[in-house]
Coordinates of C-alpha atoms in Angstrom, one line a residue:
Chain A
M1 CA -9.4 8.7 17.8
R2 CA -9.9 11.0 14.8
N3 CA -7.8 8.6 12.6
I4 CA -9.9 5.6 13.7
W5 CA -12.9 7.4 12.6
I6 CA -11.4 8.5 9.2
I7 CA -10.4 4.9 8.4
C8 CA -13.7 3.5 9.7
R9 CA -15.7 5.9 7.5
R10 CA -13.7 5.0 4.4
E11 CA -14.2 1.3 5.1
L12 CA -17.9 1.7 5.5
S13 CA -18.3 3.8 2.4
S14 CA -16.2 1.2 0.4
Y15 CA -18.5 -1.6 1.7
F16 CA -21.5 0.4 0.4
T17 CA -20.0 1.5 -2.9
S18 CA -19.0 -2.0 -3.8
P19 CA -21.9 -4.3 -3.8
I20 CA -20.8 -6.4 -0.8
A21 CA -22.9 -4.5 1.8
W22 CA -26.0 -4.5 -0.4
L23 CA -25.6 -8.2 -1.3
L24 CA -25.2 -9.2 2.3
L25 CA -28.1 -7.1 3.4
T26 CA -30.4 -8.5 0.8
M27 CA -29.4 -12.2 1.2
Y28 CA -29.5 -12.0 5.0
S29 CA -32.9 -10.3 5.0
V30 CA -34.4 -12.8 2.6
I31 CA -33.1 -15.8 4.6
F32 CA -34.0 -14.2 7.9
G33 CA -37.4 -13.2 6.6
F34 CA -38.1 -16.8 5.5
I35 CA -37.1 -18.3 8.8
F36 CA -39.1 -15.6 10.6
W37 CA -42.1 -16.6 8.5
N38 CA -41.5 -20.2 9.3
F39 CA -41.4 -19.8 13.0
V40 CA -44.4 -17.5 13.1
A41 CA -46.5 -19.8 10.9
E42 CA -45.7 -22.8 13.1
F43 CA -46.5 -20.7 16.2
I44 CA -49.9 -19.8 14.8
K45 CA -50.7 -23.3 13.7
Q46 CA -49.9 -24.6 17.1
G47 CA -51.9 -21.9 18.7
M48 CA -54.9 -22.8 16.6
E49 CA -54.6 -26.5 17.2
M50 CA -54.5 -26.0 20.9
E51 CA -57.6 -23.8 20.7
M52 CA -59.4 -26.6 18.8
M53 CA -58.5 -29.2 21.3
G54 CA -59.6 -27.0 24.1
Q55 CA -56.2 -27.2 25.8
A56 CA -55.0 -24.0 27.3
S57 CA -51.3 -24.8 27.7
P58 CA -49.4 -21.5 27.9
M59 CA -47.7 -20.3 24.8
N60 CA -44.7 -17.9 24.8
I61 CA -43.8 -15.9 21.8
N62 CA -40.3 -15.1 23.3
E63 CA -39.5 -18.8 23.8
Q64 CA -41.1 -20.1 20.6
V65 CA -40.3 -17.4 18.0
I66 CA -37.8 -14.8 19.1
R67 CA -35.3 -17.1 20.8
P68 CA -34.9 -19.7 18.1
L69 CA -34.9 -17.0 15.5
L70 CA -32.0 -15.1 17.1
G71 CA -30.3 -18.5 17.7
T72 CA -30.5 -18.9 13.9
S73 CA -29.2 -15.4 13.6
S74 CA -26.0 -16.2 15.5
F75 CA -25.6 -19.2 13.2
L76 CA -26.1 -17.2 10.1
G77 CA -23.4 -14.9 11.4
L78 CA -20.8 -17.7 10.8
F79 CA -21.4 -17.2 7.1
V80 CA -21.6 -13.4 7.1
V81 CA -18.5 -12.8 9.1
P82 CA -16.0 -14.2 6.6
L83 CA -17.6 -12.3 3.8
I84 CA -17.3 -9.1 5.7
S85 CA -13.8 -9.5 7.1
M86 CA -11.9 -11.2 4.2
R87 CA -11.3 -8.0 2.3
L88 CA -10.2 -5.8 5.2
F89 CA -6.4 -6.2 4.8
A90 CA -6.1 -8.7 1.9
E91 CA -7.5 -6.2 -0.6
E92 CA -5.2 -3.4 0.6
K93 CA -2.2 -5.7 0.3
R94 CA -3.2 -6.7 -3.2
N95 CA -3.9 -3.2 -4.4
G96 CA -0.8 -1.8 -2.7
T97 CA -2.9 0.7 -0.9
I98 CA -1.5 -0.7 2.3
E99 CA 1.6 1.3 1.4
L100 CA -0.4 4.5 1.7
L101 CA -1.8 3.6 5.1
A102 CA 1.4 2.3 6.5
T103 CA 3.3 5.4 5.4
S104 CA 0.7 7.9 6.6
P105 CA 1.0 9.5 10.1
V106 CA -1.4 7.0 11.6
R107 CA -0.5 4.3 14.1
D108 CA -1.1 0.7 13.2
I109 CA -3.5 0.2 16.0
E110 CA -5.7 3.0 14.7
I111 CA -5.8 1.4 11.2
I112 CA -6.7 -2.0 12.8
L113 CA -9.4 -0.5 15.1
G114 CA -10.9 1.6 12.3
K115 CA -11.2 -1.4 10.0
W116 CA -12.5 -3.8 12.7
F117 CA -15.0 -1.2 13.9
A118 CA -16.3 -0.6 10.3
A119 CA -16.8 -4.4 9.9
T120 CA -18.6 -4.6 13.2
V121 CA -20.9 -1.7 12.3
L122 CA -21.8 -3.3 9.0
Y123 CA -22.5 -6.6 10.8
C124 CA -24.7 -4.9 13.4
W125 CA -26.5 -3.0 10.6
I126 CA -27.3 -6.2 8.8
I127 CA -28.6 -7.9 12.0
L128 CA -30.7 -4.8 12.9
Y129 CA -32.0 -4.4 9.4
A130 CA -33.3 -8.0 9.4
S131 CA -34.7 -7.5 12.9
I132 CA -37.2 -5.1 11.6
S133 CA -39.4 -8.2 11.3
F134 CA -39.8 -8.1 15.2
V135 CA -41.8 -4.9 14.9
F136 CA -44.6 -7.1 13.7
L137 CA -44.5 -9.3 16.7
F138 CA -44.7 -6.2 19.0
R139 CA -47.5 -4.8 16.8
F140 CA -49.7 -8.0 17.0
G141 CA -48.4 -9.6 20.1
N142 CA -46.9 -8.7 23.4
P143 CA -43.4 -10.2 23.7
D144 CA -41.0 -9.3 26.5
W145 CA -38.4 -6.9 25.0
K146 CA -35.7 -7.3 27.7
P147 CA -34.5 -10.8 27.0
M148 CA -34.8 -10.1 23.3
L149 CA -32.3 -7.2 23.7
V150 CA -29.9 -9.4 25.7
T151 CA -30.0 -12.0 23.0
L152 CA -29.4 -9.4 20.3
L153 CA -26.4 -8.1 22.3
G154 CA -25.1 -11.7 22.4
V155 CA -25.4 -11.9 18.6
F156 CA -23.5 -8.6 18.3
L157 CA -20.8 -9.7 20.7
Q158 CA -20.3 -13.1 18.9
G159 CA -20.2 -11.3 15.6
A160 CA -17.6 -8.7 16.8
A161 CA -15.5 -11.5 18.3
L162 CA -15.5 -13.5 15.1
L163 CA -14.8 -10.4 13.1
A164 CA -11.7 -9.7 15.1
I165 CA -10.4 -13.2 14.2
G166 CA -11.3 -12.5 10.6
T167 CA -9.4 -9.2 10.7
F168 CA -6.4 -11.1 11.9
I169 CA -6.6 -13.7 9.2
S170 CA -7.1 -11.1 6.6
T171 CA -3.6 -9.7 7.4
L172 CA -2.0 -13.0 6.6
T173 CA -2.6 -13.1 2.9
K174 CA -3.3 -10.9 -0.1
N175 CA -5.8 -13.3 -1.5
Q176 CA -9.3 -12.6 -0.3
I177 CA -10.6 -16.0 -1.2
I178 CA -8.0 -17.6 1.1
A179 CA -8.7 -15.2 3.9
G180 CA -12.5 -15.9 3.6
A181 CA -12.1 -19.6 3.5
L182 CA -9.7 -19.6 6.6
T183 CA -12.0 -17.3 8.5
F184 CA -15.0 -19.5 7.7
G185 CA -13.0 -22.6 8.8
A186 CA -12.1 -20.8 12.1
C187 CA -15.6 -19.8 12.7
L188 CA -17.0 -23.2 12.1
L189 CA -14.3 -24.8 14.3
L190 CA -15.1 -22.4 17.2
W191 CA -18.7 -23.5 16.7
V192 CA -18.3 -27.3 16.7
F193 CA -15.8 -27.3 19.6
S194 CA -18.9 -27.0 21.9
W195 CA -20.0 -30.5 20.8
V196 CA -17.3 -32.4 22.7
S197 CA -18.9 -31.5 26.0
S198 CA -21.9 -33.7 25.2
Y199 CA -19.9 -37.0 25.4
D200 CA -16.7 -36.1 27.1
S201 CA -16.0 -34.3 30.4
S202 CA -12.3 -34.5 30.6
T203 CA -10.2 -31.3 31.1
W204 CA -9.4 -31.0 27.4
A205 CA -13.0 -31.4 26.5
Q206 CA -13.9 -28.6 29.0
V207 CA -11.2 -26.4 27.6
M208 CA -12.4 -26.9 24.0
S209 CA -15.9 -26.4 25.0
Y210 CA -15.0 -23.2 26.8
M211 CA -13.2 -22.0 23.7
S212 CA -16.4 -22.4 21.6
V213 CA -18.2 -19.2 20.8
I214 CA -21.5 -21.0 21.0
T215 CA -21.1 -22.3 24.6
H216 CA -21.0 -18.6 25.7
F217 CA -24.0 -17.7 23.6
D218 CA -26.2 -20.0 25.7
S219 CA -26.8 -17.6 28.5
F220 CA -27.5 -14.7 26.1
D221 CA -29.8 -17.0 24.2
R222 CA -31.8 -17.6 27.4
G223 CA -32.0 -13.8 27.9
V224 CA -29.6 -13.8 30.8
L225 CA -26.9 -11.1 30.8
S226 CA -23.9 -13.0 32.0
T227 CA -20.6 -10.9 32.6
K228 CA -18.6 -14.1 32.4
D229 CA -19.6 -14.8 28.9
A230 CA -19.5 -11.1 27.8
I231 CA -15.9 -11.2 29.1
Y232 CA -15.2 -14.3 27.0
Y233 CA -16.3 -12.3 23.9
L234 CA -14.4 -9.2 24.9
S235 CA -11.2 -11.2 25.4
V236 CA -11.6 -12.9 22.0
I237 CA -11.9 -9.4 20.5
F238 CA -8.8 -8.3 22.4
V239 CA -6.8 -11.4 21.4
G240 CA -7.8 -11.1 17.7
L241 CA -6.9 -7.4 17.5
F242 CA -3.8 -8.0 19.3
F243 CA -2.7 -10.7 16.9
T244 CA -3.6 -8.4 14.0
A245 CA -1.3 -5.7 15.4
R246 CA 1.5 -8.2 15.8
S247 CA 0.9 -9.5 12.3
M248 CA 1.0 -6.0 10.9
E249 CA 4.2 -5.4 12.7
S250 CA 5.8 -8.6 11.3
L251 CA 4.6 -7.5 7.8
R252 CA 6.8 -4.4 8.4
W253 CA 9.8 -6.3 9.6
R254 CA 9.7 -9.1 7.2
S255 CA 8.5 -7.6 3.9
Chain B
M1 CA 17.0 17.3 4.7
I2 CA 17.6 13.6 4.4
T3 CA 20.7 11.9 5.9
V4 CA 21.3 8.3 5.5
T5 CA 24.1 6.5 7.3
D6 CA 25.1 2.9 6.8
L7 CA 21.5 2.0 6.1
T8 CA 21.2 -1.8 5.6
K9 CA 18.2 -4.0 4.9
R10 CA 18.5 -7.8 5.1
Y11 CA 15.8 -10.2 4.1
A12 CA 15.9 -13.9 5.1
R13 CA 18.6 -14.8 2.6
T14 CA 19.5 -11.7 0.7
T15 CA 20.8 -8.3 1.6
A16 CA 18.8 -5.9 -0.4
V17 CA 20.5 -2.7 0.8
D18 CA 24.0 -2.8 2.0
H19 CA 25.5 0.0 4.1
I20 CA 24.3 2.9 2.0
S21 CA 25.1 6.5 3.1
F22 CA 24.2 9.7 1.4
S23 CA 22.5 12.9 2.1
V24 CA 20.2 15.2 0.3
N25 CA 19.9 18.9 0.7
K26 CA 16.7 21.0 0.9
G27 CA 15.2 21.7 -2.4
D28 CA 17.2 19.2 -4.4
I29 CA 15.9 16.9 -7.0
V30 CA 17.8 13.7 -6.6
G31 CA 17.6 10.8 -9.0
F32 CA 17.9 7.4 -7.5
L33 CA 19.3 5.2 -10.2
G34 CA 19.9 1.5 -10.5
P35 CA 19.0 -1.5 -12.5
N36 CA 16.0 -3.5 -11.5
G37 CA 16.4 -5.1 -8.1
A38 CA 19.2 -2.8 -7.1
G39 CA 17.5 -1.9 -3.8
K40 CA 15.9 1.4 -4.9
T41 CA 12.4 0.5 -3.6
T42 CA 13.7 -1.0 -0.5
T43 CA 15.6 2.1 0.4
M44 CA 12.6 4.3 -0.4
R45 CA 10.4 2.1 1.8
M46 CA 12.8 2.5 4.7
L47 CA 12.8 6.3 4.2
T48 CA 9.0 6.4 4.2
C49 CA 8.9 4.2 7.3
F50 CA 7.1 1.4 5.5
F51 CA 9.5 -0.9 7.2
P52 CA 12.4 -0.3 9.5
P53 CA 16.0 -0.8 8.5
T54 CA 17.9 -3.9 9.7
S55 CA 20.7 -1.6 10.8
G56 CA 22.0 1.9 10.2
K57 CA 20.2 5.2 10.6
A58 CA 18.2 7.5 8.4
T59 CA 16.8 10.9 9.3
V60 CA 14.2 13.0 7.4
A61 CA 14.0 16.7 8.4
G62 CA 15.9 15.8 11.5
F63 CA 13.6 13.0 12.7
D64 CA 14.7 9.4 12.9
V65 CA 12.7 7.0 10.7
F66 CA 12.6 4.4 13.3
D67 CA 12.3 6.3 16.6
Q68 CA 10.1 9.3 15.4
S69 CA 8.4 7.5 12.5
I70 CA 5.1 9.4 12.9
E71 CA 6.9 12.8 12.7
V72 CA 8.8 11.6 9.6
R73 CA 5.6 10.4 7.9
R74 CA 4.0 13.8 8.5
R75 CA 6.7 15.3 6.4
I76 CA 6.9 13.0 3.5
G77 CA 4.8 12.4 0.5
Y78 CA 5.2 9.0 -1.1
L79 CA 4.1 7.7 -4.4
P80 CA 4.8 4.0 -4.6
E81 CA 5.6 2.4 -8.0
A82 CA 1.8 1.4 -8.3
P83 CA -0.2 4.4 -7.2
P84 CA -2.1 3.4 -4.0
L85 CA -5.6 4.1 -5.2
Y86 CA -8.9 2.8 -4.0
L87 CA -10.5 2.0 -7.2
E88 CA -14.0 2.2 -5.9
M89 CA -13.6 5.8 -4.8
E90 CA -14.1 9.1 -6.7
T91 CA -11.0 11.2 -7.2
I92 CA -12.1 14.0 -4.9
E93 CA -13.4 11.6 -2.2
Y94 CA -10.0 9.8 -2.3
L95 CA -8.0 13.1 -2.1
R96 CA -10.1 14.2 0.9
F97 CA -9.5 10.9 2.6
V98 CA -5.7 11.0 2.1
G99 CA -5.8 14.7 3.2
R100 CA -7.6 13.8 6.4
L101 CA -5.3 10.9 7.0
K102 CA -2.3 13.3 6.8
G103 CA -3.9 15.6 9.3
L104 CA -5.7 18.2 7.2
S105 CA -9.4 19.2 7.9
G106 CA -12.1 21.7 7.2
A107 CA -11.4 24.7 5.0
D108 CA -7.7 23.8 4.9
L109 CA -8.5 20.5 3.4
E110 CA -10.8 21.8 0.7
K111 CA -8.2 24.4 -0.2
R112 CA -5.5 21.8 -0.6
V113 CA -7.7 19.5 -2.6
T114 CA -8.6 22.3 -5.1
Y115 CA -4.9 23.2 -5.3
V116 CA -3.5 19.8 -6.0
C117 CA -6.3 19.2 -8.5
D118 CA -5.2 22.3 -10.4
R119 CA -1.5 21.5 -9.9
C120 CA -1.7 18.0 -11.2
A121 CA -4.3 18.8 -13.9
I122 CA -6.9 16.3 -12.6
A123 CA -9.7 18.8 -12.0
D124 CA -11.7 17.4 -14.9
V125 CA -11.8 13.9 -13.4
K126 CA -12.7 15.1 -9.9
M127 CA -16.0 13.2 -9.9
K128 CA -14.9 10.1 -11.7
L129 CA -14.2 6.7 -10.1
L130 CA -10.5 6.1 -9.8
G131 CA -11.1 2.6 -11.3
K132 CA -12.2 4.3 -14.6
L133 CA -9.3 6.6 -15.0
S134 CA -6.5 6.0 -17.6
K135 CA -3.0 5.2 -16.4
G136 CA -1.7 8.7 -16.9
Y137 CA -4.5 10.2 -14.8
R138 CA -4.0 7.5 -12.1
Q139 CA -0.3 8.5 -12.0
R140 CA -1.3 12.1 -11.6
V141 CA -3.8 11.4 -8.8
G142 CA -1.0 9.4 -7.2
L143 CA 1.2 12.5 -7.3
A144 CA -1.6 14.6 -6.0
Q145 CA -2.1 12.5 -3.0
A146 CA 1.6 12.7 -2.3
I147 CA 1.7 16.4 -2.3
I148 CA -1.7 17.0 -0.6
H149 CA -0.3 17.9 2.8
N150 CA 2.5 20.0 1.3
P151 CA 5.3 17.8 2.6
D152 CA 8.9 18.8 2.9
V153 CA 10.1 15.7 1.1
L154 CA 8.6 13.9 -1.9
I155 CA 9.6 10.3 -2.5
L156 CA 8.6 9.0 -6.0
D157 CA 9.2 5.5 -7.0
E158 CA 9.5 5.2 -10.8
P159 CA 6.9 8.0 -11.4
T160 CA 7.0 7.6 -15.1
A161 CA 6.9 3.8 -15.4
G162 CA 4.3 2.5 -17.8
L163 CA 3.3 5.9 -19.3
D164 CA 3.3 6.8 -23.0
P165 CA 5.9 9.4 -24.1
K166 CA 3.5 12.3 -24.0
Q167 CA 2.5 11.4 -20.4
I168 CA 6.1 10.9 -19.5
N169 CA 6.9 14.4 -20.6
E170 CA 3.9 15.8 -18.7
T171 CA 4.8 14.0 -15.5
R172 CA 8.4 15.1 -15.8
D173 CA 7.4 18.7 -16.2
L174 CA 5.1 18.4 -13.2
I175 CA 7.9 16.9 -11.1
K176 CA 10.2 19.7 -12.2
S177 CA 7.6 22.4 -11.3
L178 CA 7.3 20.8 -7.8
A179 CA 11.0 21.1 -7.1
G180 CA 10.9 24.6 -5.7
D181 CA 8.7 23.7 -2.8
H182 CA 9.8 20.2 -2.0
T183 CA 12.9 18.1 -1.7
I184 CA 12.4 15.3 -4.2
I185 CA 13.9 11.8 -4.5
L186 CA 12.8 9.9 -7.5
S187 CA 13.9 6.5 -8.5
T188 CA 14.2 5.3 -12.0
H189 CA 16.1 3.0 -14.2
I190 CA 15.6 5.2 -17.2
L191 CA 18.8 7.2 -17.7
P192 CA 17.6 10.2 -19.8
E193 CA 15.1 10.8 -17.2
V194 CA 17.8 11.6 -14.7
E195 CA 19.6 13.8 -17.1
Q196 CA 16.5 15.7 -17.8
T197 CA 14.9 16.1 -14.4
C198 CA 17.6 15.7 -11.7
E199 CA 20.4 17.8 -10.4
R200 CA 22.0 15.1 -8.5
V201 CA 22.3 11.3 -8.9
I202 CA 22.6 8.5 -6.5
I203 CA 23.6 5.3 -8.3
I204 CA 23.2 2.0 -6.5
N205 CA 23.7 -1.6 -7.7
K206 CA 23.1 -4.8 -6.0
G207 CA 22.3 -3.0 -2.8
K208 CA 25.6 -1.0 -2.7
L209 CA 26.2 2.6 -3.3
V210 CA 28.1 3.1 -6.5
A211 CA 28.3 6.9 -6.9
T212 CA 26.6 10.0 -5.7
D213 CA 27.3 13.3 -7.4
S214 CA 25.8 15.9 -9.6
V215 CA 25.0 14.9 -13.2
Q216 CA 27.8 17.0 -14.8
N217 CA 30.4 15.8 -12.3
L218 CA 29.5 12.2 -12.8
Q219 CA 29.9 12.5 -16.5
A220 CA 33.3 14.2 -16.1
R221 CA 34.4 11.9 -13.3
A222 CA 33.8 8.7 -15.2
R223 CA 36.7 9.5 -17.5
G224 CA 38.8 11.6 -15.1
A225 CA 39.7 13.8 -18.0
E226 CA 38.5 16.0 -20.8
S227 CA 37.8 14.3 -24.1
V228 CA 37.2 15.8 -27.5
L229 CA 36.0 14.5 -30.7
I230 CA 38.0 15.5 -33.8
E231 CA 37.5 14.8 -37.5
V232 CA 40.6 14.8 -39.5
A233 CA 40.8 14.6 -43.3
P234 CA 43.7 14.8 -45.7
R235 CA 43.9 17.6 -48.3
T236 CA 44.5 15.0 -51.1
G237 CA 44.2 11.3 -51.3
S238 CA 43.2 9.3 -48.2
L239 CA 44.3 9.3 -44.7
A240 CA 45.9 6.3 -43.1
A241 CA 44.1 6.2 -39.8
P242 CA 46.9 4.3 -37.8
T243 CA 49.4 7.0 -38.9
A244 CA 47.1 9.7 -37.8
Q245 CA 46.5 8.1 -34.6
Q246 CA 50.2 7.7 -33.9
R247 CA 50.8 11.3 -34.7
L248 CA 48.0 12.4 -32.4
E249 CA 49.3 10.3 -29.6
K250 CA 52.6 12.0 -29.6
I251 CA 51.1 15.3 -28.6
A252 CA 52.0 16.2 -25.1
G253 CA 49.2 15.8 -22.6
V254 CA 47.2 13.3 -24.7
S255 CA 46.5 10.1 -22.8
R256 CA 44.5 8.1 -25.2
V257 CA 43.4 8.3 -28.8
Q258 CA 40.6 6.1 -30.2
L259 CA 39.5 5.8 -33.7
K260 CA 35.7 6.2 -33.7
E261 CA 34.8 5.9 -37.3
E262 CA 36.1 6.5 -40.8
R263 CA 34.0 9.0 -42.6
G264 CA 34.7 9.1 -46.4
Q265 CA 38.3 10.5 -46.7
G266 CA 38.6 11.4 -43.1
S267 CA 38.5 9.8 -39.7
V268 CA 36.9 10.6 -36.4
F269 CA 38.9 10.2 -33.3
E270 CA 38.2 10.6 -29.7
V271 CA 41.1 12.1 -27.9
E272 CA 41.4 12.1 -24.2
S273 CA 43.7 14.2 -22.2
D274 CA 44.7 14.5 -18.6
K275 CA 42.5 16.5 -16.3
G276 CA 43.2 20.3 -16.4
K277 CA 45.4 20.1 -19.5
L278 CA 43.6 21.8 -22.4
V279 CA 45.1 20.2 -25.5
R280 CA 42.7 21.5 -28.0
G281 CA 45.1 24.2 -29.3
D282 CA 48.0 21.7 -29.6
L283 CA 45.7 19.3 -31.4
A284 CA 44.6 21.8 -34.0
R285 CA 48.2 22.9 -34.6
A286 CA 49.5 19.4 -34.9
I287 CA 46.9 18.5 -37.5
V288 CA 47.4 21.6 -39.5
E289 CA 51.2 21.1 -39.4
A290 CA 50.8 17.6 -40.6
G291 CA 49.0 19.0 -43.7
W292 CA 45.6 17.7 -42.8
D293 CA 42.3 19.5 -42.5
L294 CA 40.5 19.7 -39.1
N295 CA 36.9 19.4 -40.0
E296 CA 35.5 19.2 -36.6
L297 CA 36.5 19.6 -33.0
R298 CA 34.0 19.3 -30.2
P299 CA 34.1 18.3 -26.6
S300 CA 32.5 14.8 -26.2
A301 CA 30.3 14.6 -23.1
M302 CA 29.9 11.1 -22.0
S303 CA 26.2 10.2 -21.8
L304 CA 25.0 9.1 -18.4
E305 CA 24.2 5.8 -19.9
E306 CA 27.9 5.1 -20.4
V307 CA 28.7 6.4 -17.0
F308 CA 26.1 4.1 -15.6
L309 CA 27.3 1.1 -17.4
Q310 CA 30.8 1.8 -16.4
L311 CA 29.9 2.3 -12.8
T312 CA 27.6 -0.6 -12.3
G313 CA 29.8 -2.9 -14.4
S314 CA 28.7 -4.7 -17.6
D315 CA 26.9 -7.4 -15.6
A316 CA 24.2 -4.9 -14.7
A317 CA 21.7 -6.7 -16.8
A318 CA 22.2 -9.9 -14.9
T319 CA 21.3 -8.5 -11.5
P320 CA 17.5 -9.1 -11.4
E321 CA 18.1 -12.8 -10.8
A322 CA 20.7 -12.2 -8.2
A323 CA 18.9 -9.6 -6.1
P324 CA 15.5 -9.9 -4.5
S325 CA 12.6 -8.6 -6.5
T326 CA 12.0 -5.5 -4.4
D327 CA 10.5 -3.6 -7.3
A328 CA 7.3 -5.6 -7.5
P329 CA 4.3 -3.5 -6.6
A330 CA 3.5 -5.2 -3.3
P331 CA 5.9 -8.0 -2.4
E332 CA 4.6 -8.6 1.1
A333 CA 5.5 -12.0 2.2
E334 CA 2.6 -14.4 1.9
A335 CA 2.1 -16.3 5.1

């Protein structure tokens, strides 16, 4: 436990001393802020139009602003995840610092958990930092906070799952660009797998659709806390980290 | 302290280390010598538990490198060929990280950090980023991280590679000063380094153990005999070297006479004699009786370089192609 924390802390401080963390925070906030502004502006315009026409159809800030916004958030995660995870092992392999970690009295699984945990913390930090915008909605409106938290949890779980896959891919190469590109490809593939269900209902299509990270985001997106989907994300995390451990072991046997 | 029995490491196609056995006693400084690609780094990586051996057994401080790998890792300090530094960290921050990783904490950790900074003369770069340090400083920070947890065994892979002569001397002195507290194995392909720093040598070539002995014994053993250099000059006229050589060869106990060089009137010979038979007196007498002058007589120690070449064979230079490049900084297989 102590070792996991030591490694996690170093990873985090390395994210913040190199410009990666700041760059991601800035870019994400700018893009998220822009989208936030878009949705809110549209919401206000629609509200004013309705008032002018004298229609009083119900408007819902949760449905019309927060939900699409967090949906976009989960989409933006696809771009953020490879940038966070690509360096985890690839950089250590290139610099030779992996020899320090692998010859220290620390178990492989502690190294892996520490690194993955640091990546997840950074990811959550970026999402939360951008979510400061929501404070304005609570200040000037009256949204329901419970479904919002559930959707946020979905965004975190999806990110953590993709980061576990990214961690595994990072152990395969010492080239960060290759690790990043492969992770991005994997993320995108797990995203588009959900599309098959719209025109095909064969078993294969169902399997592919089940594998997609976005299929399982639906319930979180609607503000429903579904154990089934949470278990999907947790198992992706488990499988990703399991493969990372095997990959590190094979690194020891083969290298 | 370290026992290695039939240690073997096979890669897909090549055998990098082939049934090596040796042992190292507590407090020794042992030089691990071999041409590039001989299997030095591979052996060290097995000892440091970076990867397991294909077969064979190695124990460090009584713990098996495979079965009790965590216990072994607690007791070794390892400096790989390229110091494993996180370039975006400050020196002190890095040393604290490594210290914690090796199990130190609190006041103990701070004490050790201060100690290794003094010991390795890096106190003045404590607050600098590792990426901004010169090669010599980086090497010393690398040594500092290896000794931070006061390990029983220090394993140093080419600790002086790439340094300038002044830095090489400083690093050597540092290593020698560490010898009292730690058992040290250092690898190198620079021979004078072994002569200067090490008490014992383990020579490997193409993954096989060639010799393991003390530096003095090795020098003696290579010839199996005592050899002396003599300079002979005639009183008048010039000396016919072949005649002199024949004359010397007749002396009882002499096994070989070799003309080294002709110096003005005289000639320099190297005379070898069988082990345990001191022929220096006979030599001197024979020369004087022949009416020549004996200008010089001194024992000729064979340099380690000659021993090395003799032991590894003259094809030593050709090995890098034949053996896998295990000396590269980080040769993890790319997937």
